[in-house]
Amino acid sequence: LFFVSKSKMYWYLLVIPINKKQEEFITMQESKQNTKYIRYITFMAAFSALAYISVIFLKIPMIVFLKYEPKDVFVILGGLIFGPLFTIFLSIIVPFLELITVSSTGIIGFIMNAISTFFYVLPPVLFYAKRRSTKSLLYGLIIGTIVLTIVMIMWNYFLAPIFFGYTREAAVQILVPVILPFNLIKGGINAVLILLLYKPVTNVLVKSNILKKIDFEGFKNERKIITSIVATMLILTVIFVILSYFNVV
């Protein structure tokens, strides 16, 4: 009987401290996660504000009716720190802010802005997330510029007749002389600015303790979410172009 009660006594002595440690660990992890979410949302608001301000004050006329603004630079800078999902949120938030405040192109302009930013910013952010080096970032920016140009030609083929009231044949006439060079130039300017700014900006933010180690950690299942979103966007792009080609829409 003594042996049994002694065993029970030891069992309780051992289990209680372990449970307390587990509880403390869970509480600490929850606190860390909550802090991460708060910082994530705060920085999202900050980068959205910077991108939006650039749209208002740094808009430069370029080719025909198209204007350049460096909002994608701020979207990519945020994504290089906080990950690909961050860029997708900004790709929607910033064009939406434009839509409800300064845009004169309505819902069509919002769609084109969001698609343009989405397809340009994701390649460099994804490349950099996989391997954090200047070379990876450069490759991503080159691919982003190419993808941006191809996708915007396709979406302009679909939406230009709806927005401008052009015939499909007239819309085709502006694709090569207007849409193609504009997006190549836009992607090139953004790429140069990002390569010049990313390291200095990040170093300043880290040294000033504004950015912390937790900010560079991604979220669980982020890559699966990104893959699903990208696949959906590509499928929609192809479907709309095919429907346009056969004059269904």
GROMACS .gro file of C-alpha atoms in nm, residues 106-216:
model
  111
  106GLY     CA    1  -1.473   5.329  -6.203
  107ILE     CA    2  -1.492   4.956  -6.149
  108ILE     CA    3  -1.305   4.879  -6.474
  109GLY     CA    4  -1.013   5.090  -6.355
  110PHE     CA    5  -1.019   4.911  -6.019
  111ILE     CA    6  -1.008   4.570  -6.187
  112MET     CA    7  -0.722   4.670  -6.418
  113ASN     CA    8  -0.525   4.827  -6.132
  114ALA     CA    9  -0.567   4.525  -5.908
  115ILE     CA   10  -0.473   4.278  -6.183
  116SER     CA   11  -0.173   4.486  -6.290
  117THR     CA   12  -0.035   4.508  -5.938
  118PHE     CA   13  -0.115   4.144  -5.856
  119PHE     CA   14   0.070   3.994  -6.152
  120TYR     CA   15   0.368   4.229  -6.131
  121VAL     CA   16   0.445   4.212  -5.759
  122LEU     CA   17   0.404   3.840  -5.692
  123PRO     CA   18   0.700   3.701  -5.895
  124PRO     CA   19   0.972   3.908  -5.721
  125VAL     CA   20   0.818   3.849  -5.378
  126LEU     CA   21   0.787   3.473  -5.437
  127PHE     CA   22   1.140   3.446  -5.576
  128TYR     CA   23   1.279   3.641  -5.282
  129ALA     CA   24   1.079   3.439  -5.028
  130LYS     CA   25   1.233   3.120  -5.164
  131ARG     CA   26   1.589   3.254  -5.159
  132ARG     CA   27   1.671   3.588  -5.002
  133SER     CA   28   1.930   3.729  -5.240
  134THR     CA   29   1.959   4.025  -5.474
  135LYS     CA   30   1.994   3.788  -5.770
  136SER     CA   31   1.664   3.615  -5.685
  137LEU     CA   32   1.496   3.953  -5.649
  138LEU     CA   33   1.634   4.065  -5.987
  139TYR     CA   34   1.511   3.749  -6.161
  140GLY     CA   35   1.171   3.794  -6.000
  141LEU     CA   36   1.147   4.155  -6.116
  142ILE     CA   37   1.236   4.059  -6.474
  143ILE     CA   38   0.977   3.782  -6.477
  144GLY     CA   39   0.726   4.014  -6.308
  145THR     CA   40   0.772   4.272  -6.584
  146ILE     CA   41   0.725   4.010  -6.856
  147VAL     CA   42   0.418   3.861  -6.686
  148LEU     CA   43   0.273   4.209  -6.628
  149THR     CA   44   0.311   4.299  -6.996
  150ILE     CA   45   0.157   3.976  -7.128
  151VAL     CA   46  -0.132   3.976  -6.881
  152MET     CA   47  -0.217   4.343  -6.936
  153ILE     CA   48  -0.223   4.292  -7.314
  154MET     CA   49  -0.468   4.007  -7.258
  155TRP     CA   50  -0.691   4.201  -7.015
  156ASN     CA   51  -0.689   4.513  -7.232
  157TYR     CA   52  -0.797   4.295  -7.523
  158PHE     CA   53  -1.093   4.190  -7.308
  159LEU     CA   54  -1.181   4.514  -7.123
  160ALA     CA   55  -1.080   4.800  -7.355
  161PRO     CA   56  -1.386   4.757  -7.583
  162ILE     CA   57  -1.612   4.755  -7.276
  163PHE     CA   58  -1.449   5.061  -7.115
  164PHE     CA   59  -1.382   5.277  -7.423
  165GLY     CA   60  -1.662   5.148  -7.643
  166TYR     CA   61  -1.407   5.038  -7.904
  167THR     CA   62  -1.464   4.757  -8.146
  168ARG     CA   63  -1.244   4.456  -8.077
  169GLU     CA   64  -1.039   4.537  -8.387
  170ALA     CA   65  -0.977   4.893  -8.266
  171ALA     CA   66  -0.871   4.761  -7.923
  172VAL     CA   67  -0.614   4.535  -8.089
  173GLN     CA   68  -0.460   4.840  -8.258
  174ILE     CA   69  -0.347   4.989  -7.924
  175LEU     CA   70  -0.200   4.672  -7.774
  176VAL     CA   71   0.146   4.677  -7.933
  177PRO     CA   72   0.213   5.053  -7.975
  178VAL     CA   73   0.064   5.155  -7.637
  179ILE     CA   74   0.004   4.878  -7.383
  180LEU     CA   75   0.322   4.678  -7.451
  181PRO     CA   76   0.581   4.961  -7.418
  182PHE     CA   77   0.399   5.123  -7.126
  183ASN     CA   78   0.409   4.808  -6.913
  184LEU     CA   79   0.769   4.728  -7.005
  185ILE     CA   80   0.877   5.081  -6.908
  186LYS     CA   81   0.665   5.077  -6.593
  187GLY     CA   82   0.806   4.741  -6.483
  188GLY     CA   83   1.161   4.853  -6.558
  189ILE     CA   84   1.133   5.178  -6.358
  190ASN     CA   85   0.979   4.994  -6.062
  191ALA     CA   86   1.253   4.730  -6.075
  192VAL     CA   87   1.529   4.990  -6.059
  193LEU     CA   88   1.363   5.170  -5.766
  194ILE     CA   89   1.312   4.847  -5.572
  195LEU     CA   90   1.673   4.734  -5.621
  196LEU     CA   91   1.794   5.074  -5.502
  197LEU     CA   92   1.559   5.106  -5.203
  198TYR     CA   93   1.501   4.761  -5.052
  199LYS     CA   94   1.826   4.702  -4.863
  200PRO     CA   95   1.869   5.060  -4.732
  201VAL     CA   96   1.504   5.087  -4.624
  202THR     CA   97   1.505   4.746  -4.454
  203ASN     CA   98   1.835   4.812  -4.277
  204VAL     CA   99   1.709   5.143  -4.140
  205LEU     CA  100   1.383   4.987  -4.017
  206VAL     CA  101   1.566   4.696  -3.851
  207LYS     CA  102   1.835   4.912  -3.687
  208SER     CA  103   1.574   5.153  -3.555
  209ASN     CA  104   1.387   4.852  -3.408
  210ILE     CA  105   1.074   4.930  -3.610
  211LEU     CA  106   1.099   4.590  -3.779
  212LYS     CA  107   1.147   4.281  -3.562
  213LYS     CA  108   1.238   3.920  -3.635
  214ILE     CA  109   0.874   3.815  -3.600
  215ASP     CA  110   0.781   4.037  -3.897
  216PHE     CA  111   0.988   3.827  -4.138
   0.00000   0.00000   0.00000
